[in-house]
CSV table of C-alpha atoms and ligand atoms in Angstrom, one decimal:
chain,number,residue,atom,x,y,z
Z,1,MET,CA,8.4,-16.7,-21.2
Z,2,ASP,CA,5.0,-18.5,-20.9
Z,3,LYS,CA,1.9,-16.1,-20.5
Z,4,VAL,CA,0.2,-16.6,-17.2
Z,5,ASN,CA,-3.3,-15.7,-16.2
Z,6,THR,CA,-3.0,-13.1,-13.8
Z,7,ILE,CA,-0.3,-11.4,-12.0
Z,8,LEU,CA,-1.1,-9.2,-9.0
Z,9,PHE,CA,1.4,-6.7,-8.2
Z,10,TYR,CA,1.5,-5.3,-4.6
Z,11,PHE,CA,2.8,-3.0,-2.0
Z,12,THR,CA,1.9,-3.0,1.5
Z,13,GLY,CA,3.0,-1.6,5.1
Z,14,THR,CA,0.6,-3.2,7.6
Z,15,GLY,CA,-0.6,-6.0,5.5
Z,16,ASN,CA,-4.2,-4.5,4.4
Z,17,SER,CA,-3.2,-4.7,0.5
Z,18,LEU,CA,-1.2,-7.9,0.8
Z,19,LYS,CA,-4.5,-9.4,2.5
Z,20,ALA,CA,-6.6,-7.9,-0.3
Z,21,ALA,CA,-4.2,-9.3,-2.9
Z,22,ARG,CA,-4.1,-13.0,-1.2
Z,23,GLU,CA,-7.9,-13.0,-1.2
Z,24,LEU,CA,-8.5,-12.1,-5.1
Z,25,ALA,CA,-5.4,-14.6,-5.8
Z,26,GLN,CA,-7.4,-17.3,-4.0
Z,27,GLU,CA,-10.6,-16.2,-5.9
Z,28,LEU,CA,-8.8,-16.1,-9.4
Z,29,ARG,CA,-7.0,-19.5,-8.7
Z,30,ALA,CA,-4.2,-18.9,-11.6
Z,31,ALA,CA,-2.9,-15.9,-10.1
Z,32,GLU,CA,0.8,-14.9,-9.2
Z,33,LEU,CA,1.4,-12.4,-6.4
Z,34,ARG,CA,4.4,-10.0,-7.2
Z,35,PRO,CA,5.8,-7.7,-4.5
Z,36,ILE,CA,6.5,-4.2,-5.9
Z,37,ALA,CA,9.2,-3.6,-3.4
Z,38,ARG,CA,11.4,-6.4,-4.2
Z,39,LEU,CA,11.0,-5.6,-8.0
Z,40,ILE,CA,12.1,-1.9,-7.2
Z,41,ASN,CA,14.9,-2.7,-4.9
Z,42,ARG,CA,16.3,-5.1,-7.7
Z,43,GLY,CA,16.3,-2.0,-10.4
Z,44,GLY,CA,15.6,-2.1,-14.1
Z,45,PRO,CA,12.8,-2.6,-16.2
Z,46,ILE,CA,9.8,-4.9,-14.8
Z,47,SER,CA,8.0,-7.0,-17.6
Z,48,ALA,CA,4.7,-9.0,-17.0
Z,49,ASN,CA,3.3,-11.2,-19.3
Z,50,ALA,CA,-0.4,-11.8,-18.6
Z,51,ASP,CA,-4.0,-11.8,-19.5
Z,52,ARG,CA,-4.8,-9.7,-16.3
Z,53,ILE,CA,-2.6,-7.6,-14.3
Z,54,GLY,CA,-3.5,-6.1,-11.1
Z,55,ILE,CA,-1.8,-3.4,-9.0
Z,56,ILE,CA,-2.7,-3.1,-5.5
Z,57,CYS,CA,-1.7,-0.8,-2.9
Z,58,PRO,CA,-2.6,1.5,0.1
Z,59,VAL,CA,-3.5,5.1,-0.7
Z,60,TYR,CA,-1.2,7.9,0.8
Z,61,ALA,CA,-2.3,11.5,1.2
Z,62,TRP,CA,-5.0,10.7,-1.2
Z,63,GLY,CA,-2.8,9.4,-4.3
Z,64,LEU,CA,-0.2,6.6,-5.0
Z,65,PRO,CA,2.7,5.8,-2.7
Z,66,LEU,CA,6.0,7.0,-4.3
Z,67,ILE,CA,7.3,3.3,-4.9
Z,68,VAL,CA,4.2,2.8,-7.1
Z,69,LEU,CA,4.8,6.0,-9.2
Z,70,GLN,CA,8.3,4.5,-9.8
Z,71,PHE,CA,6.9,1.0,-10.4
Z,72,ILE,CA,4.6,2.2,-13.2
Z,73,GLN,CA,7.7,4.1,-14.9
Z,74,GLN,CA,9.6,1.0,-15.2
Z,75,LEU,CA,6.7,-1.5,-16.1
Z,76,SER,CA,6.8,-2.9,-19.3
Z,77,VAL,CA,3.6,-5.0,-20.4
Z,78,ASP,CA,1.7,-6.0,-23.7
Z,79,GLN,CA,-0.7,-3.0,-24.7
Z,80,SER,CA,-3.5,-5.6,-24.9
Z,81,SER,CA,-3.5,-6.7,-21.4
Z,82,TYR,CA,-6.3,-6.1,-19.0
Z,83,ILE,CA,-5.0,-3.9,-16.0
Z,84,PHE,CA,-6.9,-3.1,-13.0
Z,85,GLY,CA,-6.2,-1.2,-9.9
Z,86,LEU,CA,-7.1,-1.8,-6.3
Z,87,VAL,CA,-6.3,0.5,-3.6
Z,88,THR,CA,-6.9,0.3,0.0
Z,89,CYS,CA,-7.7,3.0,2.1
Z,90,GLY,CA,-8.7,3.9,5.6
Z,91,GLY,CA,-11.5,6.6,4.7
Z,92,PHE,CA,-11.6,7.4,1.0
Z,93,ALA,CA,-9.2,7.5,-2.1
Z,94,ALA,CA,-10.5,10.6,-4.1
Z,95,ALA,CA,-8.8,10.4,-7.7
Z,96,THR,CA,-6.0,7.8,-6.5
Z,97,LEU,CA,-7.3,5.5,-9.3
Z,98,LYS,CA,-7.5,8.3,-11.8
Z,99,GLN,CA,-3.8,9.1,-11.0
Z,100,LEU,CA,-3.1,5.5,-12.0
Z,101,ASP,CA,-5.0,5.4,-14.9
Z,102,ARG,CA,-3.2,8.7,-16.1
Z,103,LEU,CA,0.1,7.3,-15.5
Z,104,LEU,CA,-0.7,4.4,-17.5
Z,105,ARG,CA,-1.8,6.2,-20.4
Z,106,GLN,CA,1.2,8.2,-20.5
Z,107,LYS,CA,2.8,4.7,-21.4
Z,108,GLY,CA,0.1,3.9,-23.9
Z,109,LEU,CA,-1.7,1.5,-21.3
Z,110,LYS,CA,-4.7,1.9,-19.6
Z,111,LEU,CA,-6.8,0.8,-16.6
Z,112,SER,CA,-10.0,-1.4,-17.5
Z,113,ALA,CA,-11.2,-1.1,-14.0
Z,114,GLY,CA,-10.4,0.7,-10.6
Z,115,PHE,CA,-11.5,-0.2,-7.4
Z,116,SER,CA,-11.2,1.2,-4.0
Z,117,LEU,CA,-11.7,-0.9,-0.6
Z,118,ARG,CA,-12.2,0.4,3.2
Z,119,PHE,CA,-9.5,-1.3,5.5
Z,120,PRO,CA,-8.5,0.0,9.0
Z,121,GLY,CA,-6.6,3.1,8.8
Z,122,ASN,CA,-2.9,3.0,9.7
Z,123,TYR,CA,-1.9,6.4,9.8
Z,124,THR,CA,-1.2,6.8,13.5
Z,125,PRO,CA,-0.2,10.3,13.5
Z,126,LEU,CA,-3.7,11.3,13.0
Z,127,TYR,CA,-5.4,8.5,14.8
Z,128,GLY,CA,-4.9,5.1,16.4
Z,129,ALA,CA,-6.2,1.5,15.4
Z,130,ILE,CA,-9.9,1.2,15.4
Z,131,PRO,CA,-11.4,-1.6,17.9
Z,132,GLU,CA,-11.2,-5.1,16.8
Z,133,LYS,CA,-14.9,-5.2,16.3
Z,134,GLN,CA,-15.0,-2.4,14.0
Z,135,GLN,CA,-12.0,-4.0,12.2
Z,136,LYS,CA,-13.9,-7.3,11.7
Z,137,GLU,CA,-16.8,-5.5,10.2
Z,138,LEU,CA,-14.7,-4.0,7.6
Z,139,PHE,CA,-12.9,-7.3,7.0
Z,140,SER,CA,-16.3,-9.0,6.4
Z,141,LYS,CA,-17.2,-6.0,3.9
Z,142,ALA,CA,-14.1,-6.1,2.1
Z,143,HIS,CA,-14.0,-9.9,1.6
Z,144,LEU,CA,-17.6,-9.8,0.0
Z,145,ARG,CA,-16.6,-6.8,-2.3
Z,146,LEU,CA,-13.5,-8.8,-3.4
Z,147,LYS,CA,-15.4,-11.8,-4.3
Z,148,GLN,CA,-17.4,-9.3,-6.6
Z,149,ILE,CA,-14.4,-7.7,-8.0
Z,150,ALA,CA,-12.6,-11.2,-8.7
Z,151,GLY,CA,-15.9,-11.8,-10.6
Z,152,ILE,CA,-15.5,-8.5,-12.7
Z,153,VAL,CA,-11.4,-9.3,-13.2
Z,154,ARG,CA,-12.1,-13.1,-14.2
Z,155,GLU,CA,-14.2,-12.1,-17.0
Z,156,GLY,CA,-12.0,-9.3,-18.2
Z,157,ARG,CA,-14.7,-6.5,-17.8
Z,158,MET,CA,-14.3,-2.9,-18.2
Z,159,ALA,CA,-15.8,-1.4,-14.8
Z,160,ARG,CA,-15.8,2.1,-13.4
Z,161,ILE,CA,-12.4,3.8,-12.3
Z,162,GLU,CA,-13.8,4.7,-9.1
Z,163,SER,CA,-13.3,8.1,-7.2
Z,164,ASN,CA,-15.0,11.1,-5.5
Z,165,PHE,CA,-16.8,14.3,-6.7
Z,166,PHE,CA,-14.9,16.7,-8.7
Z,167,LEU,CA,-14.1,19.1,-6.0
Z,168,VAL,CA,-13.1,16.4,-3.4
Z,169,ASN,CA,-10.8,15.1,-5.8
Z,170,LEU,CA,-9.2,18.5,-6.6
Z,171,LEU,CA,-8.5,19.6,-3.1
Z,172,PHE,CA,-7.4,16.4,-1.6
Z,173,SER,CA,-5.7,14.5,-4.7
Z,174,GLY,CA,-4.7,17.6,-6.5
Z,175,LEU,CA,-3.7,20.2,-3.6
Z,176,ILE,CA,-2.7,18.1,-0.6
Z,177,TYR,CA,-1.2,15.0,-2.3
Z,178,ARG,CA,1.2,17.5,-4.3
Z,179,GLN,CA,2.3,19.1,-1.1
Z,180,GLY,CA,2.2,15.9,1.1
Z,181,ILE,CA,4.0,13.4,-1.0
Z,182,SER,CA,7.2,15.2,-1.9
Z,183,ARG,CA,7.9,15.5,1.7
Z,184,PHE,CA,7.6,11.5,2.3
Z,185,PRO,CA,11.3,10.6,1.7
Z,186,ALA,CA,12.9,13.1,4.1
Z,187,GLY,CA,9.9,13.1,6.2
Z,188,ASP,CA,11.4,10.2,8.4
Z,189,ARG,CA,13.1,12.7,10.3
Z,190,ASP,CA,9.5,12.7,12.3
Z,191,PHE,CA,10.4,9.4,13.6
Z,192,TRP,CA,11.9,9.2,17.0
Z,193,LEU,CA,12.6,6.2,19.6
Z,194,ASN,CA,10.8,6.3,23.3
Z,195,ASP,CA,12.9,4.4,25.8
Z,196,LYS,CA,11.2,1.0,25.0
Z,197,CYS,CA,13.6,0.2,22.1
Z,198,SER,CA,15.3,-3.3,22.5
Z,199,GLY,CA,17.7,-2.9,19.5
Z,200,CYS,CA,16.1,-6.1,18.0
Z,201,GLY,CA,16.4,-4.7,14.4
Z,202,ILE,CA,12.8,-5.7,13.1
Z,203,CYS,CA,12.1,-2.2,12.0
Z,204,ALA,CA,15.1,-2.3,9.6
Z,205,ARG,CA,13.9,-5.8,8.5
Z,206,VAL,CA,10.3,-4.6,7.7
Z,207,CYS,CA,11.2,-1.4,6.1
Z,208,PRO,CA,10.4,-2.2,2.4
Z,209,VAL,CA,13.0,0.1,0.8
Z,210,ASN,CA,15.8,-0.6,3.2
Z,211,ASN,CA,15.6,2.9,4.7
Z,212,ILE,CA,16.6,2.1,8.2
Z,213,GLU,CA,20.1,1.1,9.2
Z,214,MET,CA,21.0,-0.1,12.6
Z,215,LYS,CA,24.1,1.6,14.3
Z,216,GLU,CA,25.1,1.0,17.8
Z,217,GLY,CA,22.0,-0.9,18.5
Z,218,ARG,CA,19.8,1.6,17.3
Z,219,PRO,CA,17.6,2.3,14.3
Z,220,ARG,CA,18.9,5.6,12.0
Z,221,TRP,CA,16.4,6.5,9.0
Z,222,GLN,CA,18.4,7.3,5.9
Z,223,HIS,CA,15.8,9.9,4.4
Z,224,HIS,CA,14.3,7.9,1.3
Z,225,CYS,CA,11.1,7.0,3.3
Z,226,GLN,CA,7.9,6.0,1.7
Z,227,ARG,CA,6.0,6.7,5.1
Z,228,CYS,CA,4.5,3.3,5.0
Z,229,LEU,CA,4.7,3.3,8.9
Z,230,ALA,CA,5.6,-0.6,8.9
Z,231,CYS,CA,8.7,0.2,11.1
Z,232,LEU,CA,5.9,2.2,13.5
Z,233,HIS,CA,3.3,-0.7,13.5
Z,234,TRP,CA,5.6,-3.6,13.5
Z,235,CYS,CA,8.0,-2.6,16.3
Z,236,PRO,CA,7.3,-5.4,19.0
Z,237,GLU,CA,8.0,-2.8,21.8
Z,238,GLU,CA,6.0,-0.1,20.2
Z,239,ALA,CA,9.3,2.1,20.5
Z,240,VAL,CA,9.0,4.0,17.2
Z,241,GLU,CA,7.2,7.2,17.4
Z,242,CYS,CA,6.0,9.8,14.9
Z,243,GLY,CA,6.0,13.5,15.7
Z,244,LYS,CA,4.2,14.7,18.8
Z,245,THR,CA,0.8,12.7,18.5
Z,246,THR,CA,1.4,9.0,18.3
Z,247,GLN,CA,2.5,8.1,21.9
Z,248,GLY,CA,0.1,5.9,23.5
Z,249,ARG,CA,-1.9,5.6,20.5
Z,250,ARG,CA,-2.9,1.7,19.4
Z,251,ARG,CA,-0.8,0.4,16.5
Z,252,TYR,CA,-2.3,-1.5,13.9
Z,253,ARG,CA,-1.4,-4.7,11.5
Z,254,HIS,CA,-3.7,-6.8,9.5
Z,255,PRO,CA,-4.3,-10.0,11.8
Z,256,GLU,CA,-3.6,-12.4,9.3
Z,257,ILE,CA,-0.5,-10.8,7.9
Z,258,THR,CA,2.8,-12.1,9.6
Z,259,LEU,CA,5.9,-10.0,10.2
Z,260,GLU,CA,7.5,-12.7,8.0
Z,261,ASP,CA,5.3,-11.8,5.1
Z,262,ILE,CA,6.1,-8.0,5.4
Z,263,ILE,CA,10.0,-9.0,5.6
Z,264,GLN,CA,9.6,-11.3,2.3
Z,265,GLN,CA,8.0,-8.3,0.1
Z,266,LYS,CA,11.6,-7.1,-0.4
G,301,FMN,C1,1.2,7.9,4.6
G,301,FMN,C2,-0.2,7.3,4.9
G,301,FMN,C3,-1.0,8.3,4.2
G,301,FMN,C4,-2.3,7.8,4.1
G,301,FMN,N1,-3.1,8.5,3.4
G,301,FMN,C5,-4.5,8.1,3.3
G,301,FMN,C6,-5.6,8.6,2.7
G,301,FMN,O1,-5.2,10.0,2.0
G,301,FMN,N2,-6.7,8.2,2.7
G,301,FMN,C7,-7.3,7.3,3.4
G,301,FMN,O2,-8.4,6.8,3.2
G,301,FMN,N3,-6.3,6.7,4.0
G,301,FMN,C8,-4.9,6.8,4.2
G,301,FMN,N4,-4.1,6.2,5.0
G,301,FMN,C9,-4.4,4.6,5.5
G,301,FMN,C10,-4.0,3.6,4.5
G,301,FMN,O3,-4.3,3.9,3.2
G,301,FMN,C11,-4.8,2.4,4.9
G,301,FMN,O4,-4.8,2.1,6.1
G,301,FMN,C12,-4.2,1.2,4.1
G,301,FMN,O5,-5.1,0.2,3.9
G,301,FMN,C13,-3.0,0.7,4.5
G,301,FMN,O6,-2.6,-0.5,3.7
G,301,FMN,P1,-1.5,-1.5,4.2
G,301,FMN,O7,-1.9,-2.2,5.2
G,301,FMN,O8,-1.5,-2.4,2.9
G,301,FMN,O9,-0.3,-0.7,4.3
G,301,FMN,C14,-2.6,6.6,4.7
G,301,FMN,C15,-1.5,5.7,5.6
G,301,FMN,C16,-0.3,6.1,5.7
G,301,FMN,C17,0.6,5.2,6.1
G,302,SF4,S1,11.8,-2.6,16.2
G,302,SF4,FE1,11.6,-1.4,17.8
G,302,SF4,S2,12.7,-2.2,19.5
G,302,SF4,FE2,13.4,-3.2,17.7
G,302,SF4,S3,15.1,-2.1,17.1
G,302,SF4,FE3,13.6,-1.1,15.8
G,302,SF4,S4,12.6,0.4,17.3
G,302,SF4,FE4,14.1,-0.7,18.7
G,303,SF4,S1,11.4,3.7,7.4
G,303,SF4,FE1,9.6,3.2,8.1
G,303,SF4,S2,7.8,4.3,7.1
G,303,SF4,FE2,9.9,4.6,6.1
G,303,SF4,S3,9.7,3.3,4.5
G,303,SF4,FE3,10.8,2.1,6.0
G,303,SF4,S4,9.2,1.1,7.0
G,303,SF4,FE4,8.1,2.8,5.7
């Protein structure tokens, strides 16, 4: 197989990470986007032959999504590859990128650079979508930062693996992540339907890991959930609720990412 210039692996629920990946790909020109969900759903080893490899995903509970852990396990790349991480988050990433570096090192690889980028948060159980004006401000800042990141990646430069202070990392990426992430797969028992569900099946189509089956015209969650919240945010009727707090809260989707983009990541 011919070696390509740059491969950007991405995972997304509401489009922020895909948008970041697309902007980077545009800046880097000869870059190929590969969806992590599709590769995982296919099964087997994941190989990548490129000078530069990017891993782009959201931060979940101050750490990596479960599907990204699985992806790293299955990844097989040349040890000389320049690998960088880019995580999108609503607040801060704590030690998410250090976790990525640690997992790569267990395979004889390493991160050459790790960037975190703020985008509108999508964790509706805690908050609703921020107003459009604030969203646009974050998009402009992200756009400028992505240009800088592209410059670093293009030159294959080493850069800091961004993280927060030691105690913040310990509390959020250590204690809270460890507690939280193990509950995600069966945590889909928190989802329920309000009376607006039309039975359209879009939630099942957007689920990147096929965790939703339609039965008698209603979604049924299958307990291998990533908690990406794509089902909640992409439901056209806003019929998917999660726990006791999401009713009436504004949903969020990146405005430049389409339903089809999300469906096609698997
Ligand atoms: C399950 C879950 C956990 C999250 N945890 C964090 C977090 O720990 N820190 C943070 O800043 N944002 C957190 N967020 C917000 C997302 O990281 C952020 O909105 C991200 O850009 C979403 O990316 P996507 O649109 O590509 O899915 C969380 C979102 C979800 C769904
Ligand atoms: S996307 Fe919403 S309206 Fe459509 S089946 Fe799923 S929950 Fe019901
Ligand atoms: S069921 Fe919903 S939250 Fe869970 S992985 Fe699928 S789309 Fe994401």
